Amino acid sequence: MPGDPVSDEPAPRPTTRLAPSPTGALHVGNARTFLVNWALAKQEGWRVLFRVEDLDTPRVKPGAVEATVEMLAWLGLTWHGDPTVQSADLSPYLVAMRRLAEAGLAYPSELTRREIEQAATAPQEGSAEARFPPELRAPVYPSTFSDDGTNWRFVVEPGETRFVDRFLGERSVSVFGSVGDFVVWTKRGQPSYQLAVTVDDARQGVTHVVRGNDLVGSTGRQMLLRRALGLGPEPEHVHLPLVRGPDGRRLAKRHGDTRLESYRAQGVPAERVIGLIAGTCGLSREPMTAAEFAAAFDLGTMPTEDVIFTPEDDAWLLGP
Ligand code: GLU
Protein backbone atom coordinates (compact mmCIF):
# COMPACT_ATOMS: atom_id res chain seq x y z
CA MET A 1 0.00 0.00 0.00
CA PRO A 2 1.55 3.36 -0.91
CA GLY A 3 2.03 5.59 2.07
CA ASP A 4 3.79 8.65 3.25
CA PRO A 5 7.49 7.95 3.66
CA VAL A 6 7.45 9.60 7.07
CA SER A 7 4.49 7.64 8.41
CA ASP A 8 6.50 6.34 11.40
CA GLU A 9 7.01 9.83 12.76
CA PRO A 10 4.47 11.49 15.05
CA ALA A 11 1.66 12.94 12.95
CA PRO A 12 1.98 16.63 12.19
CA ARG A 13 -1.17 18.48 13.23
CA PRO A 14 -2.57 20.08 10.09
CA THR A 15 -4.46 17.30 8.36
CA THR A 16 -6.43 16.87 5.17
CA ARG A 17 -8.11 13.90 3.59
CA LEU A 18 -8.63 12.39 0.17
CA ALA A 19 -12.20 11.12 0.46
CA PRO A 20 -13.34 9.42 -2.73
CA SER A 21 -16.67 7.63 -2.99
CA PRO A 22 -16.05 4.34 -4.76
CA THR A 23 -19.24 4.70 -6.78
CA GLY A 24 -18.06 5.56 -10.24
CA ALA A 25 -14.57 5.30 -11.52
CA LEU A 26 -12.23 8.19 -11.00
CA HIS A 27 -12.32 10.63 -13.93
CA VAL A 28 -10.50 13.79 -14.94
CA GLY A 29 -12.87 15.91 -12.81
CA ASN A 30 -12.45 14.28 -9.45
CA ALA A 31 -8.77 13.59 -10.18
CA ARG A 32 -8.29 17.36 -10.49
CA THR A 33 -9.79 17.94 -7.05
CA PHE A 34 -7.62 15.24 -5.47
CA LEU A 35 -4.48 16.51 -7.18
CA VAL A 36 -5.03 20.09 -6.02
CA ASN A 37 -5.83 18.83 -2.51
CA TRP A 38 -2.61 16.84 -2.45
CA ALA A 39 -0.57 19.73 -3.90
CA LEU A 40 -1.83 22.10 -1.18
CA ALA A 41 -0.96 19.48 1.42
CA LYS A 42 2.58 19.15 0.07
CA GLN A 43 3.03 22.91 -0.06
CA GLU A 44 1.78 23.47 3.47
CA GLY A 45 2.98 20.32 5.19
CA TRP A 46 -0.45 18.87 5.94
CA ARG A 47 -0.83 15.23 6.80
CA VAL A 48 -2.88 13.45 4.10
CA LEU A 49 -5.37 10.76 5.13
CA PHE A 50 -7.19 8.51 2.71
CA ARG A 51 -10.82 7.80 3.56
CA VAL A 52 -13.07 5.72 1.36
CA GLU A 53 -16.64 7.02 1.61
CA ASP A 54 -18.65 3.92 0.86
CA LEU A 55 -21.74 4.71 2.96
CA ASP A 56 -24.93 6.32 1.74
CA THR A 57 -24.06 5.65 -1.88
CA PRO A 58 -25.42 3.26 -4.47
CA ARG A 59 -24.17 -0.27 -3.92
CA VAL A 60 -20.40 -0.43 -4.08
CA LYS A 61 -19.24 -2.98 -6.63
CA PRO A 62 -16.67 -5.55 -5.50
CA GLY A 63 -13.16 -4.27 -6.16
CA ALA A 64 -14.27 -0.62 -6.44
CA VAL A 65 -12.50 0.43 -3.23
CA GLU A 66 -9.22 -1.15 -4.33
CA ALA A 67 -9.55 0.36 -7.82
CA THR A 68 -10.03 3.86 -6.37
CA VAL A 69 -6.97 3.54 -4.15
CA GLU A 70 -4.97 2.13 -7.05
CA MET A 71 -5.84 5.02 -9.40
CA LEU A 72 -4.82 7.71 -6.94
CA ALA A 73 -1.56 5.85 -6.34
CA TRP A 74 -1.06 5.65 -10.12
CA LEU A 75 -1.38 9.43 -10.31
CA GLY A 76 1.50 9.61 -7.85
CA LEU A 77 -0.44 10.74 -4.79
CA THR A 78 0.75 9.56 -1.39
CA TRP A 79 -0.86 9.44 2.04
CA HIS A 80 -0.29 8.67 5.66
CA GLY A 81 -1.06 5.12 6.78
CA ASP A 82 -3.61 2.76 5.26
CA PRO A 83 -6.86 3.97 3.72
CA THR A 84 -9.84 3.75 6.07
CA VAL A 85 -13.21 2.53 4.84
CA GLN A 86 -16.28 4.07 6.48
CA SER A 87 -18.38 0.90 6.40
CA ALA A 88 -15.78 -1.00 8.44
CA ASP A 89 -17.05 0.41 11.76
CA LEU A 90 -20.36 2.19 12.28
CA SER A 91 -19.88 2.70 16.02
CA PRO A 92 -18.63 6.34 15.86
CA TYR A 93 -21.74 7.31 13.91
CA LEU A 94 -24.02 5.45 16.33
CA VAL A 95 -22.45 7.37 19.22
CA ALA A 96 -23.19 10.61 17.38
CA MET A 97 -26.79 9.57 16.74
CA ARG A 98 -27.34 8.78 20.41
CA ARG A 99 -25.99 12.18 21.33
CA LEU A 100 -28.26 13.96 18.85
CA ALA A 101 -31.32 12.03 20.02
CA GLU A 102 -30.57 12.73 23.69
CA ALA A 103 -30.25 16.42 22.91
CA GLY A 104 -33.62 16.40 21.12
CA LEU A 105 -31.93 17.31 17.86
CA ALA A 106 -32.89 14.31 15.74
CA TYR A 107 -36.08 12.37 15.23
CA PRO A 108 -37.36 9.49 13.10
CA SER A 109 -39.57 10.29 10.15
CA GLU A 110 -41.32 7.79 7.94
CA LEU A 111 -42.33 10.33 5.31
CA THR A 112 -41.35 9.43 1.79
CA ARG A 113 -39.69 11.81 -0.61
CA ARG A 114 -42.97 12.03 -2.51
CA GLU A 115 -44.94 12.98 0.60
CA ILE A 116 -42.37 15.61 1.49
CA GLU A 117 -42.44 17.07 -2.02
CA GLN A 118 -46.21 17.24 -1.92
CA ALA A 119 -46.17 19.06 1.40
CA ALA A 120 -43.47 21.54 0.42
CA THR A 121 -44.72 24.66 -1.28
CA ALA A 122 -42.23 24.46 -4.12
CA PRO A 123 -39.47 21.92 -4.52
CA GLN A 124 -36.06 23.51 -4.88
CA GLU A 125 -35.05 23.92 -8.50
CA GLY A 126 -32.39 21.38 -9.40
CA SER A 127 -31.98 20.24 -5.82
CA ALA A 128 -31.30 16.57 -5.28
CA GLU A 129 -33.10 16.73 -1.97
CA ALA A 130 -36.62 18.05 -1.39
CA ARG A 131 -36.78 20.68 1.34
CA PHE A 132 -38.16 19.23 4.54
CA PRO A 133 -40.30 21.94 6.13
CA PRO A 134 -40.51 22.18 9.95
CA GLU A 135 -44.30 21.60 9.81
CA LEU A 136 -43.59 17.97 8.96
CA ARG A 137 -41.49 17.34 12.04
CA ALA A 138 -42.59 14.56 14.33
CA PRO A 139 -44.65 16.06 17.20
CA VAL A 140 -42.74 14.20 19.90
CA TYR A 141 -39.13 13.09 19.66
CA PRO A 142 -37.85 9.92 21.31
CA SER A 143 -34.82 10.74 23.45
CA THR A 144 -33.04 7.54 22.60
CA PHE A 145 -31.82 6.59 19.18
CA SER A 146 -32.82 3.28 17.66
CA ASP A 147 -31.83 2.04 14.26
CA ASP A 148 -35.41 1.21 13.48
CA GLY A 149 -35.58 1.16 9.70
CA THR A 150 -36.68 4.79 9.41
CA ASN A 151 -34.84 7.88 8.32
CA TRP A 152 -33.75 10.11 11.18
CA ARG A 153 -33.64 13.83 10.53
CA PHE A 154 -31.68 16.62 12.16
CA VAL A 155 -33.61 19.60 13.50
CA VAL A 156 -32.60 22.73 11.56
CA GLU A 157 -33.50 26.15 12.93
CA PRO A 158 -33.91 29.23 10.73
CA GLY A 159 -30.74 31.20 10.10
CA GLU A 160 -27.65 31.48 7.98
CA THR A 161 -24.45 29.53 8.40
CA ARG A 162 -21.39 31.54 7.44
CA PHE A 163 -17.85 30.51 6.70
CA VAL A 164 -14.81 31.90 4.96
CA ASP A 165 -13.66 29.66 2.15
CA ARG A 166 -10.02 30.04 1.26
CA PHE A 167 -10.81 29.98 -2.46
CA LEU A 168 -14.35 31.38 -2.68
CA GLY A 169 -14.16 33.92 0.12
CA GLU A 170 -17.09 34.57 2.44
CA ARG A 171 -20.04 32.25 2.02
CA SER A 172 -23.42 32.15 3.64
CA VAL A 173 -25.67 29.12 3.44
CA SER A 174 -29.25 28.78 4.66
CA VAL A 175 -29.69 25.12 5.51
CA PHE A 176 -33.18 25.91 6.78
CA GLY A 177 -34.16 27.56 3.51
CA SER A 178 -32.56 25.02 1.18
CA VAL A 179 -33.07 21.53 2.63
CA GLY A 180 -34.56 22.04 6.10
CA ASP A 181 -34.39 19.06 8.45
CA PHE A 182 -31.96 16.78 6.63
CA VAL A 183 -31.38 13.06 7.00
CA VAL A 184 -28.61 12.00 9.37
CA TRP A 185 -29.38 8.30 9.59
CA THR A 186 -30.94 6.35 6.75
CA LYS A 187 -33.57 3.67 6.84
CA ARG A 188 -30.93 1.34 5.40
CA GLY A 189 -29.24 1.36 8.79
CA GLN A 190 -26.36 3.68 7.90
CA PRO A 191 -25.34 7.24 8.64
CA SER A 192 -26.03 9.72 5.87
CA TYR A 193 -23.11 11.26 3.99
CA GLN A 194 -23.52 14.45 6.07
CA LEU A 195 -23.24 12.70 9.41
CA ALA A 196 -20.45 10.33 8.36
CA VAL A 197 -18.28 13.16 7.00
CA THR A 198 -18.81 15.36 10.03
CA VAL A 199 -17.97 12.61 12.50
CA ASP A 200 -14.95 11.40 10.53
CA ASP A 201 -13.47 14.82 9.87
CA ALA A 202 -13.66 15.52 13.60
CA ARG A 203 -12.35 12.19 14.87
CA GLN A 204 -9.57 12.05 12.30
CA GLY A 205 -8.42 15.54 13.22
CA VAL A 206 -9.06 16.97 9.75
CA THR A 207 -8.19 20.67 9.71
CA HIS A 208 -8.38 21.30 5.95
CA VAL A 209 -11.19 20.15 3.67
CA VAL A 210 -10.60 20.52 -0.07
CA ARG A 211 -13.45 19.44 -2.35
CA GLY A 212 -15.70 20.40 -5.25
CA ASN A 213 -17.86 23.51 -5.06
CA ASP A 214 -21.00 21.38 -5.45
CA LEU A 215 -20.54 20.66 -1.73
CA VAL A 216 -20.78 24.26 -0.47
CA GLY A 217 -24.34 23.59 0.69
CA SER A 218 -23.20 20.44 2.46
CA THR A 219 -20.60 22.46 4.33
CA GLY A 220 -23.44 24.40 5.96
CA ARG A 221 -25.07 21.16 7.07
CA GLN A 222 -21.83 19.72 8.35
CA MET A 223 -21.10 22.89 10.32
CA LEU A 224 -24.50 22.68 12.03
CA LEU A 225 -23.92 19.03 12.90
CA ARG A 226 -20.43 19.71 14.18
CA ARG A 227 -21.74 22.41 16.49
CA ALA A 228 -24.66 20.28 17.69
CA LEU A 229 -22.28 17.42 18.49
CA GLY A 230 -19.74 19.71 20.16
CA LEU A 231 -16.99 18.43 17.89
CA GLY A 232 -14.58 21.32 18.14
CA PRO A 233 -13.25 23.85 15.69
CA GLU A 234 -14.41 23.77 12.11
CA PRO A 235 -11.90 22.85 9.43
CA GLU A 236 -10.80 25.37 6.85
CA HIS A 237 -12.63 24.86 3.56
CA VAL A 238 -11.38 25.12 -0.01
CA HIS A 239 -14.17 24.54 -2.53
CA LEU A 240 -12.82 24.11 -6.04
CA PRO A 241 -14.48 24.67 -9.41
CA LEU A 242 -15.85 21.58 -11.11
CA VAL A 243 -15.01 20.01 -14.41
CA ARG A 244 -18.00 19.88 -16.72
CA GLY A 245 -18.78 18.37 -20.09
CA PRO A 246 -19.37 20.49 -23.23
CA ASP A 247 -23.10 20.62 -22.29
CA GLY A 248 -22.25 22.33 -19.01
CA ARG A 249 -23.26 19.39 -16.85
CA ARG A 250 -20.91 17.91 -14.32
CA LEU A 251 -18.45 15.55 -16.04
CA ALA A 252 -19.90 12.05 -16.03
CA LYS A 253 -20.41 8.93 -18.12
CA ARG A 254 -22.73 10.76 -20.49
CA HIS A 255 -19.72 12.72 -21.76
CA GLY A 256 -17.90 9.63 -22.91
CA ASP A 257 -15.30 7.59 -21.19
CA THR A 258 -13.08 9.98 -19.24
CA ARG A 259 -12.18 7.42 -16.61
CA LEU A 260 -8.52 7.45 -15.68
CA GLU A 261 -8.43 3.69 -15.92
CA SER A 262 -9.47 3.87 -19.57
CA TYR A 263 -6.74 6.35 -20.40
CA ARG A 264 -4.25 4.22 -18.55
CA ALA A 265 -5.39 1.13 -20.44
CA GLN A 266 -4.81 3.04 -23.68
CA GLY A 267 -1.22 3.71 -22.65
CA VAL A 268 -1.66 7.32 -21.47
CA PRO A 269 0.94 8.01 -18.76
CA ALA A 270 -0.15 9.60 -15.48
CA GLU A 271 2.12 12.56 -16.27
CA ARG A 272 -0.05 13.40 -19.26
CA VAL A 273 -3.25 13.33 -17.20
CA ILE A 274 -1.59 15.63 -14.68
CA GLY A 275 -0.37 17.85 -17.52
CA LEU A 276 -3.93 18.23 -18.80
CA ILE A 277 -5.14 19.08 -15.31
CA ALA A 278 -2.25 21.54 -14.89
CA GLY A 279 -3.46 23.35 -18.01
CA THR A 280 -6.83 23.89 -16.34
CA CYS A 281 -5.22 25.17 -13.13
CA GLY A 282 -3.36 28.15 -14.56
CA LEU A 283 -0.15 26.22 -15.35
CA SER A 284 1.18 25.28 -18.77
CA ARG A 285 -0.29 22.15 -20.29
CA GLU A 286 2.66 19.80 -20.42
CA PRO A 287 3.25 16.36 -18.96
CA MET A 288 4.49 16.47 -15.37
CA THR A 289 4.56 14.36 -12.23
CA ALA A 290 2.33 15.00 -9.24
CA ALA A 291 5.37 16.33 -7.37
CA GLU A 292 6.17 18.76 -10.22
CA PHE A 293 2.54 19.86 -10.22
CA ALA A 294 2.68 20.46 -6.47
CA ALA A 295 5.85 22.53 -6.84
CA ALA A 296 4.31 24.74 -9.54
CA PHE A 297 0.67 25.00 -8.43
CA ASP A 298 -0.60 28.30 -7.01
CA LEU A 299 -4.12 28.44 -5.57
CA GLY A 300 -3.98 32.22 -5.94
CA THR A 301 -3.83 32.01 -9.74
CA MET A 302 -6.15 29.04 -10.22
CA PRO A 303 -9.04 30.05 -12.50
CA THR A 304 -12.26 30.52 -10.57
CA GLU A 305 -14.62 29.37 -13.34
CA ASP A 306 -15.66 25.77 -13.81
CA VAL A 307 -13.69 23.95 -16.51
CA ILE A 308 -15.12 22.36 -19.66
CA PHE A 309 -13.56 19.06 -20.69
CA THR A 310 -13.72 19.00 -24.49
CA PRO A 311 -13.15 16.35 -27.18
CA GLU A 312 -9.95 18.29 -27.92
CA ASP A 313 -8.76 17.62 -24.35
CA ASP A 314 -9.52 13.94 -24.83
CA ALA A 315 -7.48 13.95 -28.06
CA TRP A 316 -4.58 15.72 -26.32
CA LEU A 317 -4.57 13.09 -23.59
CA LEU A 318 -4.41 10.29 -26.12
CA GLY A 319 -1.35 11.96 -27.57
CA PRO A 320 0.04 12.78 -31.00
N1 GLU B 1 -16.89 11.46 -1.03
C1 GLU B 1 -17.23 12.70 -1.62
C2 GLU B 1 -17.05 12.63 -3.13
O1 GLU B 1 -16.35 11.77 -3.62
C3 GLU B 1 -16.37 13.83 -1.11
C4 GLU B 1 -16.89 14.29 0.17
C5 GLU B 1 -16.06 15.34 0.85
O2 GLU B 1 -14.96 15.69 0.41
O3 GLU B 1 -16.51 15.78 1.88
O4 GLU B 1 -17.65 13.43 -3.81
Tab-separated table of C-alpha atoms in Angstrom, residues 101-313:
chain	number	residue	atom	x	y	z
A	101	ALA	CA	-31.321	12.031	20.022
A	102	GLU	CA	-30.567	12.731	23.688
A	103	ALA	CA	-30.246	16.424	22.910
A	104	GLY	CA	-33.619	16.398	21.123
A	105	LEU	CA	-31.927	17.313	17.863
A	106	ALA	CA	-32.894	14.314	15.739
A	107	TYR	CA	-36.083	12.365	15.227
A	108	PRO	CA	-37.356	9.490	13.102
A	109	SER	CA	-39.565	10.291	10.152
A	110	GLU	CA	-41.318	7.793	7.939
A	111	LEU	CA	-42.332	10.331	5.315
A	112	THR	CA	-41.348	9.426	1.793
A	113	ARG	CA	-39.693	11.809	-0.613
A	114	ARG	CA	-42.969	12.030	-2.506
A	115	GLU	CA	-44.944	12.978	0.598
A	116	ILE	CA	-42.369	15.610	1.490
A	117	GLU	CA	-42.442	17.070	-2.019
A	118	GLN	CA	-46.210	17.238	-1.916
A	119	ALA	CA	-46.167	19.059	1.399
A	120	ALA	CA	-43.471	21.537	0.418
A	121	THR	CA	-44.718	24.660	-1.284
A	122	ALA	CA	-42.227	24.461	-4.122
A	123	PRO	CA	-39.469	21.923	-4.525
A	124	GLN	CA	-36.062	23.508	-4.878
A	125	GLU	CA	-35.048	23.918	-8.500
A	126	GLY	CA	-32.386	21.376	-9.401
A	127	SER	CA	-31.984	20.242	-5.820
A	128	ALA	CA	-31.299	16.574	-5.276
A	129	GLU	CA	-33.104	16.729	-1.969
A	130	ALA	CA	-36.621	18.049	-1.393
A	131	ARG	CA	-36.784	20.685	1.343
A	132	PHE	CA	-38.163	19.225	4.536
A	133	PRO	CA	-40.297	21.939	6.129
A	134	PRO	CA	-40.508	22.176	9.950
A	135	GLU	CA	-44.296	21.595	9.814
A	136	LEU	CA	-43.589	17.965	8.956
A	137	ARG	CA	-41.490	17.335	12.040
A	138	ALA	CA	-42.593	14.559	14.334
A	139	PRO	CA	-44.648	16.064	17.200
A	140	VAL	CA	-42.737	14.197	19.895
A	141	TYR	CA	-39.126	13.090	19.662
A	142	PRO	CA	-37.854	9.920	21.312
A	143	SER	CA	-34.824	10.743	23.449
A	144	THR	CA	-33.039	7.538	22.598
A	145	PHE	CA	-31.819	6.586	19.176
A	146	SER	CA	-32.820	3.285	17.658
A	147	ASP	CA	-31.826	2.041	14.256
A	148	ASP	CA	-35.410	1.210	13.480
A	149	GLY	CA	-35.582	1.160	9.700
A	150	THR	CA	-36.676	4.787	9.408
A	151	ASN	CA	-34.837	7.876	8.321
A	152	TRP	CA	-33.753	10.110	11.178
A	153	ARG	CA	-33.641	13.826	10.529
A	154	PHE	CA	-31.684	16.617	12.158
A	155	VAL	CA	-33.610	19.604	13.495
A	156	VAL	CA	-32.602	22.728	11.565
A	157	GLU	CA	-33.495	26.150	12.934
A	158	PRO	CA	-33.906	29.230	10.732
A	159	GLY	CA	-30.745	31.198	10.105
A	160	GLU	CA	-27.654	31.479	7.982
A	161	THR	CA	-24.446	29.528	8.405
A	162	ARG	CA	-21.389	31.544	7.445
A	163	PHE	CA	-17.849	30.512	6.699
A	164	VAL	CA	-14.807	31.901	4.963
A	165	ASP	CA	-13.662	29.661	2.145
A	166	ARG	CA	-10.018	30.035	1.255
A	167	PHE	CA	-10.813	29.984	-2.458
A	168	LEU	CA	-14.352	31.385	-2.682
A	169	GLY	CA	-14.156	33.916	0.122
A	170	GLU	CA	-17.094	34.569	2.442
A	171	ARG	CA	-20.038	32.253	2.020
A	172	SER	CA	-23.418	32.153	3.639
A	173	VAL	CA	-25.669	29.116	3.441
A	174	SER	CA	-29.249	28.776	4.656
A	175	VAL	CA	-29.687	25.117	5.511
A	176	PHE	CA	-33.183	25.910	6.777
A	177	GLY	CA	-34.160	27.557	3.509
A	178	SER	CA	-32.556	25.019	1.184
A	179	VAL	CA	-33.068	21.534	2.632
A	180	GLY	CA	-34.555	22.043	6.098
A	181	ASP	CA	-34.386	19.058	8.448
A	182	PHE	CA	-31.959	16.784	6.626
A	183	VAL	CA	-31.381	13.055	6.998
A	184	VAL	CA	-28.607	12.004	9.375
A	185	TRP	CA	-29.384	8.303	9.591
A	186	THR	CA	-30.942	6.350	6.753
A	187	LYS	CA	-33.573	3.674	6.837
A	188	ARG	CA	-30.931	1.342	5.398
A	189	GLY	CA	-29.236	1.364	8.790
A	190	GLN	CA	-26.360	3.681	7.898
A	191	PRO	CA	-25.340	7.244	8.643
A	192	SER	CA	-26.033	9.721	5.866
A	193	TYR	CA	-23.110	11.262	3.990
A	194	GLN	CA	-23.521	14.453	6.066
A	195	LEU	CA	-23.236	12.698	9.409
A	196	ALA	CA	-20.448	10.334	8.360
A	197	VAL	CA	-18.275	13.158	6.998
A	198	THR	CA	-18.815	15.357	10.026
A	199	VAL	CA	-17.972	12.609	12.501
A	200	ASP	CA	-14.953	11.402	10.531
A	201	ASP	CA	-13.475	14.824	9.871
A	202	ALA	CA	-13.656	15.517	13.604
A	203	ARG	CA	-12.354	12.187	14.868
A	204	GLN	CA	-9.574	12.051	12.297
A	205	GLY	CA	-8.423	15.536	13.215
A	206	VAL	CA	-9.063	16.967	9.751
A	207	THR	CA	-8.190	20.671	9.711
A	208	HIS	CA	-8.382	21.302	5.945
A	209	VAL	CA	-11.192	20.153	3.670
A	210	VAL	CA	-10.598	20.517	-0.073
A	211	ARG	CA	-13.450	19.444	-2.349
A	212	GLY	CA	-15.702	20.402	-5.252
A	213	ASN	CA	-17.865	23.515	-5.061
A	214	ASP	CA	-21.002	21.382	-5.447
A	215	LEU	CA	-20.543	20.658	-1.730
A	216	VAL	CA	-20.775	24.265	-0.472
A	217	GLY	CA	-24.343	23.587	0.689
A	218	SER	CA	-23.198	20.436	2.461
A	219	THR	CA	-20.598	22.458	4.330
A	220	GLY	CA	-23.443	24.398	5.964
A	221	ARG	CA	-25.074	21.157	7.069
A	222	GLN	CA	-21.827	19.717	8.348
A	223	MET	CA	-21.098	22.886	10.319
A	224	LEU	CA	-24.504	22.683	12.025
A	225	LEU	CA	-23.918	19.031	12.897
A	226	ARG	CA	-20.434	19.709	14.184
A	227	ARG	CA	-21.741	22.410	16.494
A	228	ALA	CA	-24.658	20.276	17.689
A	229	LEU	CA	-22.285	17.425	18.488
A	230	GLY	CA	-19.740	19.711	20.162
A	231	LEU	CA	-16.992	18.434	17.893
A	232	GLY	CA	-14.579	21.318	18.141
A	233	PRO	CA	-13.254	23.855	15.689
A	234	GLU	CA	-14.406	23.770	12.106
A	235	PRO	CA	-11.903	22.855	9.431
A	236	GLU	CA	-10.799	25.375	6.851
A	237	HIS	CA	-12.630	24.861	3.558
A	238	VAL	CA	-11.381	25.121	-0.009
A	239	HIS	CA	-14.170	24.537	-2.529
A	240	LEU	CA	-12.819	24.111	-6.040
A	241	PRO	CA	-14.483	24.675	-9.407
A	242	LEU	CA	-15.853	21.584	-11.105
A	243	VAL	CA	-15.011	20.008	-14.411
A	244	ARG	CA	-18.001	19.881	-16.722
A	245	GLY	CA	-18.776	18.371	-20.090
A	246	PRO	CA	-19.373	20.493	-23.226
A	247	ASP	CA	-23.102	20.616	-22.293
A	248	GLY	CA	-22.255	22.334	-19.009
A	249	ARG	CA	-23.259	19.390	-16.852
A	250	ARG	CA	-20.907	17.910	-14.325
A	251	LEU	CA	-18.449	15.550	-16.035
A	252	ALA	CA	-19.899	12.048	-16.027
A	253	LYS	CA	-20.410	8.934	-18.117
A	254	ARG	CA	-22.731	10.762	-20.493
A	255	HIS	CA	-19.724	12.724	-21.760
A	256	GLY	CA	-17.898	9.631	-22.908
A	257	ASP	CA	-15.298	7.587	-21.188
A	258	THR	CA	-13.077	9.983	-19.243
A	259	ARG	CA	-12.175	7.419	-16.615
A	260	LEU	CA	-8.517	7.450	-15.677
A	261	GLU	CA	-8.427	3.690	-15.919
A	262	SER	CA	-9.466	3.866	-19.574
A	263	TYR	CA	-6.739	6.349	-20.398
A	264	ARG	CA	-4.247	4.224	-18.549
A	265	ALA	CA	-5.395	1.126	-20.441
A	266	GLN	CA	-4.809	3.036	-23.683
A	267	GLY	CA	-1.224	3.713	-22.653
A	268	VAL	CA	-1.656	7.316	-21.466
A	269	PRO	CA	0.939	8.009	-18.763
A	270	ALA	CA	-0.155	9.598	-15.476
A	271	GLU	CA	2.116	12.563	-16.270
A	272	ARG	CA	-0.045	13.396	-19.259
A	273	VAL	CA	-3.249	13.326	-17.198
A	274	ILE	CA	-1.595	15.627	-14.680
A	275	GLY	CA	-0.370	17.847	-17.519
A	276	LEU	CA	-3.926	18.226	-18.798
A	277	ILE	CA	-5.143	19.084	-15.307
A	278	ALA	CA	-2.251	21.541	-14.891
A	279	GLY	CA	-3.456	23.348	-18.014
A	280	THR	CA	-6.831	23.894	-16.337
A	281	CYS	CA	-5.220	25.175	-13.132
A	282	GLY	CA	-3.362	28.150	-14.559
A	283	LEU	CA	-0.154	26.221	-15.348
A	284	SER	CA	1.182	25.275	-18.768
A	285	ARG	CA	-0.292	22.151	-20.294
A	286	GLU	CA	2.656	19.803	-20.421
A	287	PRO	CA	3.254	16.362	-18.964
A	288	MET	CA	4.493	16.475	-15.370
A	289	THR	CA	4.562	14.359	-12.234
A	290	ALA	CA	2.331	14.997	-9.243
A	291	ALA	CA	5.375	16.329	-7.371
A	292	GLU	CA	6.166	18.759	-10.221
A	293	PHE	CA	2.541	19.863	-10.222
A	294	ALA	CA	2.680	20.456	-6.471
A	295	ALA	CA	5.852	22.528	-6.843
A	296	ALA	CA	4.314	24.744	-9.541
A	297	PHE	CA	0.668	25.001	-8.431
A	298	ASP	CA	-0.601	28.300	-7.009
A	299	LEU	CA	-4.118	28.436	-5.567
A	300	GLY	CA	-3.984	32.221	-5.940
A	301	THR	CA	-3.833	32.005	-9.744
A	302	MET	CA	-6.145	29.038	-10.223
A	303	PRO	CA	-9.039	30.054	-12.499
A	304	THR	CA	-12.262	30.521	-10.566
A	305	GLU	CA	-14.620	29.366	-13.337
A	306	ASP	CA	-15.659	25.771	-13.812
A	307	VAL	CA	-13.693	23.952	-16.506
A	308	ILE	CA	-15.121	22.362	-19.657
A	309	PHE	CA	-13.561	19.059	-20.689
A	310	THR	CA	-13.718	19.002	-24.490
A	311	PRO	CA	-13.149	16.348	-27.178
A	312	GLU	CA	-9.946	18.286	-27.916
A	313	ASP	CA	-8.763	17.618	-24.351
